[in-house]
Structure formats: structure tokens, C-alpha cells
mmCIF file of N, CA and C in Angstrom:
data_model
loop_
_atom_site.group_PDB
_atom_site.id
_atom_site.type_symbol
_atom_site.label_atom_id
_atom_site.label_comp_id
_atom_site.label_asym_id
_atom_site.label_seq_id
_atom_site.Cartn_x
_atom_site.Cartn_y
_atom_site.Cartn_z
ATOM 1 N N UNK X 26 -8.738 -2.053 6.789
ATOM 2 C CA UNK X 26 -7.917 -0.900 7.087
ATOM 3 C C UNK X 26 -7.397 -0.329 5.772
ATOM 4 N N UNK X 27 -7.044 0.982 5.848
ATOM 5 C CA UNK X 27 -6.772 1.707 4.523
ATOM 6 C C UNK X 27 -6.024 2.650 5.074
ATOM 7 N N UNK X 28 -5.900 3.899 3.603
ATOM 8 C CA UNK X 28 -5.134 4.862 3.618
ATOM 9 C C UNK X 28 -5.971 6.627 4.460
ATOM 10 N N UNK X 29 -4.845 7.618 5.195
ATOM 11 C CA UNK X 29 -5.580 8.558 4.975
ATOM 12 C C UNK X 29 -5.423 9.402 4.265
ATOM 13 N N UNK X 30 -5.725 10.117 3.022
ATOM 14 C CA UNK X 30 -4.996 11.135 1.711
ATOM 15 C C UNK X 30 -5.124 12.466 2.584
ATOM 16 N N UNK X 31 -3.989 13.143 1.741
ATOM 17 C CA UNK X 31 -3.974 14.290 2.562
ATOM 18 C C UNK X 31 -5.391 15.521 2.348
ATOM 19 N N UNK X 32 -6.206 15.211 1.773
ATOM 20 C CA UNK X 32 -7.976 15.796 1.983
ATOM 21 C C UNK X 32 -8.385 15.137 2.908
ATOM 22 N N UNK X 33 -7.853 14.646 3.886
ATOM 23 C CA UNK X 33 -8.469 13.762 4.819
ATOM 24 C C UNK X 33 -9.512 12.571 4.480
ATOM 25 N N UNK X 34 -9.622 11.938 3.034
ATOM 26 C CA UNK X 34 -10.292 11.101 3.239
ATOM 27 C C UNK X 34 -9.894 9.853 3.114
ATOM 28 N N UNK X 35 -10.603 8.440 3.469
ATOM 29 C CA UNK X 35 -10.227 7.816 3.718
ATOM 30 C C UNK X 35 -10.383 6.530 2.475
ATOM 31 N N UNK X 36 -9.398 6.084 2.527
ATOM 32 C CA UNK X 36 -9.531 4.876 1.496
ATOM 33 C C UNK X 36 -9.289 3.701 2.143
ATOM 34 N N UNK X 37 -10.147 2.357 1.728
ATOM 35 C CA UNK X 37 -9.812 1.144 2.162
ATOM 36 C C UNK X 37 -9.193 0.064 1.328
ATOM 37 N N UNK X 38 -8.257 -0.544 1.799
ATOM 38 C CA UNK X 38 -7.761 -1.731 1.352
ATOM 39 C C UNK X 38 -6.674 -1.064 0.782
ATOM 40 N N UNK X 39 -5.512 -2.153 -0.064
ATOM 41 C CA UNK X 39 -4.839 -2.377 -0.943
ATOM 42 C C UNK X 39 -4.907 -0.806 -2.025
ATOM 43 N N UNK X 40 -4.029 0.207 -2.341
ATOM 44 C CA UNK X 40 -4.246 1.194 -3.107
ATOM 45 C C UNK X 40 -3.437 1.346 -4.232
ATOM 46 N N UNK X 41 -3.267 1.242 -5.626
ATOM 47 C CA UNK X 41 -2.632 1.874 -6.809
ATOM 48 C C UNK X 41 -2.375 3.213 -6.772
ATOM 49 N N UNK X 42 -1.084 3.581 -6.854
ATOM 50 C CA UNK X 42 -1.572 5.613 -6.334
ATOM 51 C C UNK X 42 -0.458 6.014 -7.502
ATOM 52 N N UNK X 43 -1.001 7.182 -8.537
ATOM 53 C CA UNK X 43 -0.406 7.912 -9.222
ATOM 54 C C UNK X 43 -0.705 9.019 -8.655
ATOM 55 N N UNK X 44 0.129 10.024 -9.391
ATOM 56 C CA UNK X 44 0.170 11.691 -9.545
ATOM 57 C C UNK X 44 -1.235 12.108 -9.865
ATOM 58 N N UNK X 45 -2.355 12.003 -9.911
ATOM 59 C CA UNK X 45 -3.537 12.596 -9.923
ATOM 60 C C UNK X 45 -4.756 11.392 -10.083
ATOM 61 N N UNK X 46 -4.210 10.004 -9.519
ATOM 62 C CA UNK X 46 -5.358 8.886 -9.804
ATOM 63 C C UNK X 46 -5.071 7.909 -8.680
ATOM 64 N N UNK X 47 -6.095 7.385 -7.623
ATOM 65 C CA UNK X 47 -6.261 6.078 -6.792
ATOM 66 C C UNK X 47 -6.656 5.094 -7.330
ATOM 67 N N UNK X 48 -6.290 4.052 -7.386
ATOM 68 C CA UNK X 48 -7.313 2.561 -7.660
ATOM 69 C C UNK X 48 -7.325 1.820 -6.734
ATOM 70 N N UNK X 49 -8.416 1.262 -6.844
ATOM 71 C CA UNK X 49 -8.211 -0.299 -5.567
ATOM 72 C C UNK X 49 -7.342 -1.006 -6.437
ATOM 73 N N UNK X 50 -6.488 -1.789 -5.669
ATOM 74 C CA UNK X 50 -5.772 -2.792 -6.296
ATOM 75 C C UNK X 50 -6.385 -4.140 -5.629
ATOM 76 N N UNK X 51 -6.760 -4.803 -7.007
ATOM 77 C CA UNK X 51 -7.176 -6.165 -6.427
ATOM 78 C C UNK X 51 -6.370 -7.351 -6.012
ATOM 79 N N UNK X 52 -5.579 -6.760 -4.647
ATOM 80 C CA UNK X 52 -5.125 -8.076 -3.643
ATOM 81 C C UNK X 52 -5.232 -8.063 -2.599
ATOM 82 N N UNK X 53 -4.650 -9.120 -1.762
ATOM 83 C CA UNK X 53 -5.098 -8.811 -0.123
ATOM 84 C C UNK X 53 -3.911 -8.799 0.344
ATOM 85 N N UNK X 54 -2.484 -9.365 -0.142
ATOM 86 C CA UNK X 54 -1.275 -8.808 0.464
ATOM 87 C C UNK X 54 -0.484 -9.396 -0.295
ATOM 88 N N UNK X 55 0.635 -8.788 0.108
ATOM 89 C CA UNK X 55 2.044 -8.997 -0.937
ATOM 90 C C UNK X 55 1.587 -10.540 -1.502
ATOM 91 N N UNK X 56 1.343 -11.499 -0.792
ATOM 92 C CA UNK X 56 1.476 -12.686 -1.631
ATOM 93 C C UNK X 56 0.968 -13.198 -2.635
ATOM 94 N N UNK X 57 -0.134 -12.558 -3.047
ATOM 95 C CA UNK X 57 -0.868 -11.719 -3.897
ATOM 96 C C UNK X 57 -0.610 -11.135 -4.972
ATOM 97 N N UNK X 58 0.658 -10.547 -4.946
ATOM 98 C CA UNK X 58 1.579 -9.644 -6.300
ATOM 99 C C UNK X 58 1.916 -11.047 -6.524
ATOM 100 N N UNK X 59 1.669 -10.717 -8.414
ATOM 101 C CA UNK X 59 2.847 -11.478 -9.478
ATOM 102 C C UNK X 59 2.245 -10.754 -10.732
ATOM 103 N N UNK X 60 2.710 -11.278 -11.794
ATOM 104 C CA UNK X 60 2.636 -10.437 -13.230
ATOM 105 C C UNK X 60 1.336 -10.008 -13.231
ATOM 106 N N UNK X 61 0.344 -10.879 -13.120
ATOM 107 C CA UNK X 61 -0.996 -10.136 -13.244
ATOM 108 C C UNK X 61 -1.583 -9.392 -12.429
ATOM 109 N N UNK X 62 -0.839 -8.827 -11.300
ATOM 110 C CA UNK X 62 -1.523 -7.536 -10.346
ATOM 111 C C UNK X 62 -0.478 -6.792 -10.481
ATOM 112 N N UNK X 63 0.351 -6.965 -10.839
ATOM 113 C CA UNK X 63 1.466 -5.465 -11.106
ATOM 114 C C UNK X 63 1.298 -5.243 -13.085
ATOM 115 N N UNK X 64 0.373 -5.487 -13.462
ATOM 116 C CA UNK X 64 -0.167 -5.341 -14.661
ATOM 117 C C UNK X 64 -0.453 -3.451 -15.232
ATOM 118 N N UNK X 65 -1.224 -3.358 -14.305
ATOM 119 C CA UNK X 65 -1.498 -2.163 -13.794
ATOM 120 C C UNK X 65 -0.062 -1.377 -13.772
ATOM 121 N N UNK X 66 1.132 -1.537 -13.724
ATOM 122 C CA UNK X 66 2.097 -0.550 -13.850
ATOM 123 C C UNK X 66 2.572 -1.010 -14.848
ATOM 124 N N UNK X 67 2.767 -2.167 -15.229
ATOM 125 C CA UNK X 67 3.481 -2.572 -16.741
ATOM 126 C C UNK X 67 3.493 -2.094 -17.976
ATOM 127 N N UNK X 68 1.813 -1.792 -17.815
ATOM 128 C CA UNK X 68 1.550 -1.091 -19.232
ATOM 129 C C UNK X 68 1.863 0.197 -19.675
ATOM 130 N N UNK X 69 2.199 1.046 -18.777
ATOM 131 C CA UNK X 69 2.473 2.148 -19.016
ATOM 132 C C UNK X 69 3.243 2.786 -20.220
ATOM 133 N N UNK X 70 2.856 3.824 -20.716
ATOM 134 C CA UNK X 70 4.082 3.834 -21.772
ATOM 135 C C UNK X 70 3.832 5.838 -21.802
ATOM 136 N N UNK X 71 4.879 6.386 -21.630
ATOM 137 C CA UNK X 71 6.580 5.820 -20.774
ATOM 138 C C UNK X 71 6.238 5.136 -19.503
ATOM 139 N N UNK X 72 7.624 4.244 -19.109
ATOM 140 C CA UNK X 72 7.490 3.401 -18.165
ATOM 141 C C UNK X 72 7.902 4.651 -17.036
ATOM 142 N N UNK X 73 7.278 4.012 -15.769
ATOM 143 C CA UNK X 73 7.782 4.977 -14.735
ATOM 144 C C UNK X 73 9.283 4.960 -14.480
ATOM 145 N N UNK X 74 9.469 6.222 -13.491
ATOM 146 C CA UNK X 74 10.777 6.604 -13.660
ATOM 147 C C UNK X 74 11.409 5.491 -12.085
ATOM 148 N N UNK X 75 10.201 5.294 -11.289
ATOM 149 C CA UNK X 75 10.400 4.603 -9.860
ATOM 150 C C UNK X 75 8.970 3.933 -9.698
ATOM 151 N N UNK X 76 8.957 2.524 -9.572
ATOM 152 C CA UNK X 76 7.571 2.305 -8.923
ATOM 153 C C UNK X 76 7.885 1.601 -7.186
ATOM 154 N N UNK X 77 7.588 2.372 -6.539
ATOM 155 C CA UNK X 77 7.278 1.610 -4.630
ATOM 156 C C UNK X 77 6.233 1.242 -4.830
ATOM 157 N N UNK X 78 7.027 -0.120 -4.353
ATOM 158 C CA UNK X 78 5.536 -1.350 -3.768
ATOM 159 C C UNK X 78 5.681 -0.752 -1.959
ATOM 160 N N UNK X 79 4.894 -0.757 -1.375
ATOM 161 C CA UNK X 79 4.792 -0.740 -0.111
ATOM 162 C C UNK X 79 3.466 -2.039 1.093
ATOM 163 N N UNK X 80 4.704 -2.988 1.432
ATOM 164 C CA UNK X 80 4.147 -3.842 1.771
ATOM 165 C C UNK X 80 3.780 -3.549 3.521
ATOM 166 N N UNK X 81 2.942 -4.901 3.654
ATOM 167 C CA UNK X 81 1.942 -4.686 4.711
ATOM 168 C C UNK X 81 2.722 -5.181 5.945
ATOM 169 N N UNK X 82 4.092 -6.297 5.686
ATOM 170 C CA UNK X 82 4.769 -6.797 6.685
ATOM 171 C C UNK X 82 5.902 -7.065 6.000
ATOM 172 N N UNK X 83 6.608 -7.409 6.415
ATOM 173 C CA UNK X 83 7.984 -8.001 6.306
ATOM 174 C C UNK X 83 8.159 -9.266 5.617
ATOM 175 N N UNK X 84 8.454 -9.803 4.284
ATOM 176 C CA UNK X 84 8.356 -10.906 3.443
ATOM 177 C C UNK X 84 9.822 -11.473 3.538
ATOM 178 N N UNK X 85 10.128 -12.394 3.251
ATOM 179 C CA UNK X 85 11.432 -13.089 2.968
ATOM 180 C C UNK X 85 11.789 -13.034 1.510
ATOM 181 N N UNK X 86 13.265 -12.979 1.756
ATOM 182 C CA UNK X 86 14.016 -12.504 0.645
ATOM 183 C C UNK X 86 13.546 -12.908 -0.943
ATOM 184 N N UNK X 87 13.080 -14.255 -0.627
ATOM 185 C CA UNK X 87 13.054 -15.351 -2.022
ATOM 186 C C UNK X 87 11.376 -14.311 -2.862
ATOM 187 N N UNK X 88 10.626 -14.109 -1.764
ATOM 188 C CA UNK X 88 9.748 -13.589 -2.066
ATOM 189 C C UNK X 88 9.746 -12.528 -3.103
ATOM 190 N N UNK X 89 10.539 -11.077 -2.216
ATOM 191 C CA UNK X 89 10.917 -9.796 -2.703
ATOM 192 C C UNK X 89 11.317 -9.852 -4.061
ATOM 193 N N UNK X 90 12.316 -11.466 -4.210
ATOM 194 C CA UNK X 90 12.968 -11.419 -5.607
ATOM 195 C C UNK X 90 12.461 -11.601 -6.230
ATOM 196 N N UNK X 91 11.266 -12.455 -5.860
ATOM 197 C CA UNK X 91 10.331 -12.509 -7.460
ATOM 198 C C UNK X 91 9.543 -11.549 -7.766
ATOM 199 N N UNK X 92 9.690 -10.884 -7.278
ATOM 200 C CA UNK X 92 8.139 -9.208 -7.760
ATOM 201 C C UNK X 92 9.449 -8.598 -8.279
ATOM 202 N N UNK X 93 10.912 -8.641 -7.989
ATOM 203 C CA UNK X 93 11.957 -8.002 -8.544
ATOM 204 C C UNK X 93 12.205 -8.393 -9.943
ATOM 205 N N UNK X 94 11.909 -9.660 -9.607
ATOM 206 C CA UNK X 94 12.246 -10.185 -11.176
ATOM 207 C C UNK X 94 11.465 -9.774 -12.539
ATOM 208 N N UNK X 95 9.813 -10.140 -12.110
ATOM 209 C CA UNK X 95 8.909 -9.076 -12.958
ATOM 210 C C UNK X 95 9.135 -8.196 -13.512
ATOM 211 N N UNK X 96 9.350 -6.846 -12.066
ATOM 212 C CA UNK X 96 9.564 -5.668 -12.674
ATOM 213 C C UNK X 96 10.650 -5.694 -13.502
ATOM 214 N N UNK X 97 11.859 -6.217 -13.018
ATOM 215 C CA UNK X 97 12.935 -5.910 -14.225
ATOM 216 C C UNK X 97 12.886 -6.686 -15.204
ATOM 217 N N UNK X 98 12.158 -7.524 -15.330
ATOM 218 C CA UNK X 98 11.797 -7.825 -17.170
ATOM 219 C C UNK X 98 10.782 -7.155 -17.791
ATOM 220 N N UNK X 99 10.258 -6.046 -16.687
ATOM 221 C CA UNK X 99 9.569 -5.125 -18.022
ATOM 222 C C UNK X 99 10.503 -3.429 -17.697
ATOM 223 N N UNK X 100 11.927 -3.615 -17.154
ATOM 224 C CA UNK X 100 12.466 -2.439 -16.911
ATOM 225 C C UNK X 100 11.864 -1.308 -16.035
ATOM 226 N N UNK X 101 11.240 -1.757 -14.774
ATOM 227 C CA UNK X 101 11.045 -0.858 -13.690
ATOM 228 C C UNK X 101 11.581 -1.150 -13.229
ATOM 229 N N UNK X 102 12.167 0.448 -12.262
ATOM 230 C CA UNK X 102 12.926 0.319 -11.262
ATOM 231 C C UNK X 102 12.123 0.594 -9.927
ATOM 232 N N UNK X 103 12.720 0.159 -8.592
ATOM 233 C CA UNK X 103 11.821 -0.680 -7.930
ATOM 234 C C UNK X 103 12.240 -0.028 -6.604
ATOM 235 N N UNK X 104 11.245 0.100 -5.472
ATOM 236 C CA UNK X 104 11.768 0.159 -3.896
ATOM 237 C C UNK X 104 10.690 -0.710 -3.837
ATOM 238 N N UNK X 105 10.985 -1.842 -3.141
ATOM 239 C CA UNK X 105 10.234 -2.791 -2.282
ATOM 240 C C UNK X 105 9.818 -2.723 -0.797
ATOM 241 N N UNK X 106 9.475 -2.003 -0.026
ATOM 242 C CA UNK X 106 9.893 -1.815 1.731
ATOM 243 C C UNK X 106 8.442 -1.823 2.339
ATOM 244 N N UNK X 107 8.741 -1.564 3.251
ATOM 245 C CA UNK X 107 7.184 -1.468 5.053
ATOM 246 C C UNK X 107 6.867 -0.695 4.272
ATOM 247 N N UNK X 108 5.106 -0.353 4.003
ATOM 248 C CA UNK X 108 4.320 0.330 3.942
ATOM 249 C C UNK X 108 4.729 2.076 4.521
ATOM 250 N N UNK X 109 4.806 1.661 5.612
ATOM 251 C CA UNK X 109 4.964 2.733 6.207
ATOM 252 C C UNK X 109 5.886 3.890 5.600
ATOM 253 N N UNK X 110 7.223 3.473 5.259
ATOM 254 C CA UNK X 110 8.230 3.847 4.715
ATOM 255 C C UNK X 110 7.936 4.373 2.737
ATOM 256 N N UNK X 111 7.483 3.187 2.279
ATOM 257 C CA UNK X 111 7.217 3.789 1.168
ATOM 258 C C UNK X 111 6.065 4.783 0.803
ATOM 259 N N UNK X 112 5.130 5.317 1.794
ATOM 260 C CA UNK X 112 3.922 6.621 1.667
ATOM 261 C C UNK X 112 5.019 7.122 1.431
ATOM 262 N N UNK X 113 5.889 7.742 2.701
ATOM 263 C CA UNK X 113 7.207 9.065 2.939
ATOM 264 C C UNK X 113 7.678 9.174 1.463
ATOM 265 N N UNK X 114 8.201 8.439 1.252
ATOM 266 C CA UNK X 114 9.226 7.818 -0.100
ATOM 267 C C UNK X 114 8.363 8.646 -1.084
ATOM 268 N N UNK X 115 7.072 7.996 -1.722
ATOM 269 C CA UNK X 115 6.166 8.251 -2.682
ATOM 270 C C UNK X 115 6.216 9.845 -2.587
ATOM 271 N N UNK X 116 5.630 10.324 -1.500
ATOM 272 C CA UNK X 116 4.885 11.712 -1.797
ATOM 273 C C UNK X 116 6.732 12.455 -1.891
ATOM 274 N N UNK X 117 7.753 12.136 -1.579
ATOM 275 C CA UNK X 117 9.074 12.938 -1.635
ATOM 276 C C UNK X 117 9.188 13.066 -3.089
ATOM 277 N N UNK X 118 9.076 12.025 -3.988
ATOM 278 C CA UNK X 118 9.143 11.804 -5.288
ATOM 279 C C UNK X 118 8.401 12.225 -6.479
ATOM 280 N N UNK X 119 7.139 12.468 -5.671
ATOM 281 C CA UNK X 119 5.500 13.296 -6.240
ATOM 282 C C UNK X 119 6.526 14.831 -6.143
ATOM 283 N N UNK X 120 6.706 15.310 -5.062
ATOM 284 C CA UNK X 120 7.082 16.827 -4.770
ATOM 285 C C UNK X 120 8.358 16.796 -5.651
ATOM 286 N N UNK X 121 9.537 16.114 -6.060
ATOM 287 C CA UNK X 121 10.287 16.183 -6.916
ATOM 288 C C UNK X 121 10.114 16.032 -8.506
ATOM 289 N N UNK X 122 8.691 15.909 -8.774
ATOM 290 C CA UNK X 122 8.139 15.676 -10.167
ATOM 291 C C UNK X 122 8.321 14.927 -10.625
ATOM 292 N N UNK X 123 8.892 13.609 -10.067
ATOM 293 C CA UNK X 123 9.325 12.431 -10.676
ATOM 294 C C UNK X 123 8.188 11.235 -11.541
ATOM 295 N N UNK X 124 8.074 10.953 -11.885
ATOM 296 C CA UNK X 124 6.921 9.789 -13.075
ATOM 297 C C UNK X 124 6.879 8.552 -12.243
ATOM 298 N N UNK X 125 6.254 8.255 -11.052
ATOM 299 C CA UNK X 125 6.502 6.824 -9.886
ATOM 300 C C UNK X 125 5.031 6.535 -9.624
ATOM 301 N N UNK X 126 4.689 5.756 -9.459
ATOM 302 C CA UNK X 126 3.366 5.219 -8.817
ATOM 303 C C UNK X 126 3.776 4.741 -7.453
ATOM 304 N N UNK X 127 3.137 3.996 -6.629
ATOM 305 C CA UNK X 127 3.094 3.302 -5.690
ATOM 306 C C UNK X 127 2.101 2.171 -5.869
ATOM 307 N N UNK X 128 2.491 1.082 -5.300
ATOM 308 C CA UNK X 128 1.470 -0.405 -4.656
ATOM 309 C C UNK X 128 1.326 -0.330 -3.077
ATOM 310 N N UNK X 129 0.292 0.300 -2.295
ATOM 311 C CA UNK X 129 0.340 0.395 -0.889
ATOM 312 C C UNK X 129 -0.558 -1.025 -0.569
ATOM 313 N N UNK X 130 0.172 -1.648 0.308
ATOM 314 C CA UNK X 130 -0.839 -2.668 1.134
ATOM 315 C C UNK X 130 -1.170 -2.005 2.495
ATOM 316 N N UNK X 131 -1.876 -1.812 3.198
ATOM 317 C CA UNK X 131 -2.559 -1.335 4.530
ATOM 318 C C UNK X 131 -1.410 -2.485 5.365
ATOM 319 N N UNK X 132 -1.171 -1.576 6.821
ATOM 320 C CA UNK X 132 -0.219 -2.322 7.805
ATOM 321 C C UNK X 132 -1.129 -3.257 8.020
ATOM 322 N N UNK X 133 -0.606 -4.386 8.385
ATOM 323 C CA UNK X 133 -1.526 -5.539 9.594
ATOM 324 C C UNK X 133 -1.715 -4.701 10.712
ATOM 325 N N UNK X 134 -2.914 -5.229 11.327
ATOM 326 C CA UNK X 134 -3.416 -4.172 12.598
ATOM 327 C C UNK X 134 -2.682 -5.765 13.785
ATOM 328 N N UNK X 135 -1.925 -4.896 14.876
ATOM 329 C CA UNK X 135 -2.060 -5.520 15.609
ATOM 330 C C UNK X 135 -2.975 -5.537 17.385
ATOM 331 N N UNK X 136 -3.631 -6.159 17.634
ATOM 332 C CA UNK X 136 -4.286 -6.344 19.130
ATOM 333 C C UNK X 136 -4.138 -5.149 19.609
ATOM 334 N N UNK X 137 -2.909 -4.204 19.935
ATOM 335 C CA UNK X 137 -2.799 -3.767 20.860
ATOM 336 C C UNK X 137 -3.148 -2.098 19.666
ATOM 337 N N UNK X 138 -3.475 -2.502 18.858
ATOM 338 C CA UNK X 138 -3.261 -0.771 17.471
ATOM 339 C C UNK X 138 -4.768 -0.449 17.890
ATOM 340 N N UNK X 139 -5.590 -1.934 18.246
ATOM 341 C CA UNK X 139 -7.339 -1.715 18.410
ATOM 342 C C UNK X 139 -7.563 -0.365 19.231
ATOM 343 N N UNK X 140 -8.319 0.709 18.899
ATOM 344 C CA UNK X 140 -8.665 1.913 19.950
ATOM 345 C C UNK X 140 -10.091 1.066 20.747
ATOM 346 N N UNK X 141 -10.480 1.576 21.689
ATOM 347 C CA UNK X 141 -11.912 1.586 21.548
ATOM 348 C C UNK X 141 -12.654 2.540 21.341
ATOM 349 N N UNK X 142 -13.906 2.538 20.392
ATOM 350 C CA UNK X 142 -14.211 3.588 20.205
ATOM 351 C C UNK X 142 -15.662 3.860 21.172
ATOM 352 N N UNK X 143 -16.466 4.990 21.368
ATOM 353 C CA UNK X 143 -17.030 5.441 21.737
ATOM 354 C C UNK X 143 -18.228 4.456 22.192
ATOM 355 N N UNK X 144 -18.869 3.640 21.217
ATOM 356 C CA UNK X 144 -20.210 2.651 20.975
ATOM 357 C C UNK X 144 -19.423 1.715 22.102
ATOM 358 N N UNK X 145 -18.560 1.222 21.636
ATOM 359 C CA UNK X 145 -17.874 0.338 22.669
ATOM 360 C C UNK X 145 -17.939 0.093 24.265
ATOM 361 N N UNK X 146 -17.338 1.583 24.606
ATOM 362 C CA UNK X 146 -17.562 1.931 26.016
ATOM 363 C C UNK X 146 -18.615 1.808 26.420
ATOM 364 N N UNK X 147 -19.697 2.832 25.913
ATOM 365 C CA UNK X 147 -21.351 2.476 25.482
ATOM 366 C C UNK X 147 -21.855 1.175 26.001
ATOM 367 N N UNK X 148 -21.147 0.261 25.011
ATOM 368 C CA UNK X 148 -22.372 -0.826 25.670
ATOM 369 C C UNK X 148 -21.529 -1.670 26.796
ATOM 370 N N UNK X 149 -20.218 -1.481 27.116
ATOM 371 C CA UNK X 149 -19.544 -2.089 28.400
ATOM 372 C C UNK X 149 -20.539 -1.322 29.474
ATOM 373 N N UNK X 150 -20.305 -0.004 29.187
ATOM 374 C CA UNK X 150 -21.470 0.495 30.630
ATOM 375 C C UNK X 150 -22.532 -0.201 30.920
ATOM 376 N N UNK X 151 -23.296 -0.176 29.504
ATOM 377 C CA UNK X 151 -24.821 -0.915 29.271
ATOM 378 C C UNK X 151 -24.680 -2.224 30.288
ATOM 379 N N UNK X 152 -23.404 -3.213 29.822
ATOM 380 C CA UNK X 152 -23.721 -4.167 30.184
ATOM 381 C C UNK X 152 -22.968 -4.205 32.013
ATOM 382 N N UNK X 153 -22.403 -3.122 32.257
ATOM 383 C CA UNK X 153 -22.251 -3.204 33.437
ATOM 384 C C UNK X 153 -23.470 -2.633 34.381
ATOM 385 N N UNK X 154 -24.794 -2.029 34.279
ATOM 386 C CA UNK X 154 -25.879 -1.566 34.755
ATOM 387 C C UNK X 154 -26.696 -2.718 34.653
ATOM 388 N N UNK X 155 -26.560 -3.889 33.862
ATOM 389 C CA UNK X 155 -27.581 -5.161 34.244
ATOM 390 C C UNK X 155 -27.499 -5.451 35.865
#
């Protein structure tokens, strides 16, 4: 699962997102972040003015603090929150001209998020005409 950009296209997995650049980011979820995958924003020079991580679920506190701790030993300032929440956040901050990246992890899909799609139905018929 991935992102949809506003050209409508679609990106998968884990995304790095600046003001005019996507990257895959190589993890599979928050547990995943530590110094060497938030590397990628560290180096920057100037440092950003805001970086949102936007995670895939809900982590415990002890967690949050250590990706906090990182960033503020290389002096970023930080929103940590639901995925969901930090897209909104990001693009408010893009339209205010602000210098921020984002870390998006894709939501967890749950059971009930599954659509069915078209092929699907398809072959339930199929297999209901045996």
C-alpha cells in the first residue's frame, strides 16, 4: 500500500517527500527508523525548518522518544503522529513555504479496508456456475 499525489499517481511503500522530490524510504515501519534511515534528513544543510514523520500506527511513548532523541541531536524539529494526520500537516506547510520534508509510512490495511475488486467477483461467479 502507498501514497496517492495530487497528479493522481500512485506511489508504493514507505515515502521521503520534499518540496519538489519523492524517495522510497528504505523501511517497512516505524520500527525501522533510527539514525541510519532518518539519515536522509540529517544531512541537509540548511536543516529543515519542520520534519513530520508520519507513522503507520500508533507506537508507545518509549518508542516516539527515541526518533525524538535523534532528531534533536542533530536540531530538527519534529511532529511525530498517524500518517493520516501528518499528509494534512505536510502539504499546509508546503503552501506556507516552509523548508519541512516528511517520513510517510502507508496505514496498516485492515480486513474490513479490503474492497473487492472487479476480477474478484469474476471468478466467485466463475466458481459459482461449476
Amino acid at each position: 500500500v502507498g501514497f496517492q499525489l495530487s497528479d493522481k499517481s500512485i506511489v508504493v511503500g514507505p515515502i521521503a517527500i520534499f518540496s519538489q522530490t519523492i524517495f522510497s524510504w528504505d523501511i517497512v515501519n516505524a520500527k525501522d527508523i533510527n539514525e541510519a534511515t532518518l539519515s536522509l534528513f540529517t544531512v541537509l544543510d540548511p536543516s529543515l525548518d519542520v520534519l513530520i514523520l508520519g507513522l503507520e500506527t500508533q507506537h508507545k511513548y518509549e518508542d516516539i522518544q527515541k526518533i525524538k532523541k535523534i532528531l534533536h541531536k542533530y536540531r530538527i524539529r519534529n511532529e511525530i503522529i498517524p500518517v493520516q494526520q501528518a499528509c494534512g500537516i505536510y502539504n499546509h506547510l508546503i503552501c506556507e513555504r516552509r523548508y519541512v520534508a516528511a517520513g510517510l509510512i502507508p496505514p496498516l490495511i485492515c480486513q474490513s479496508d479490503i474492497r473487492k475488486v472487479p476480477i474478484t467477483e469474476n471468478v466467485n461467479k466463475a466458481d459459482q456456475n461449476k
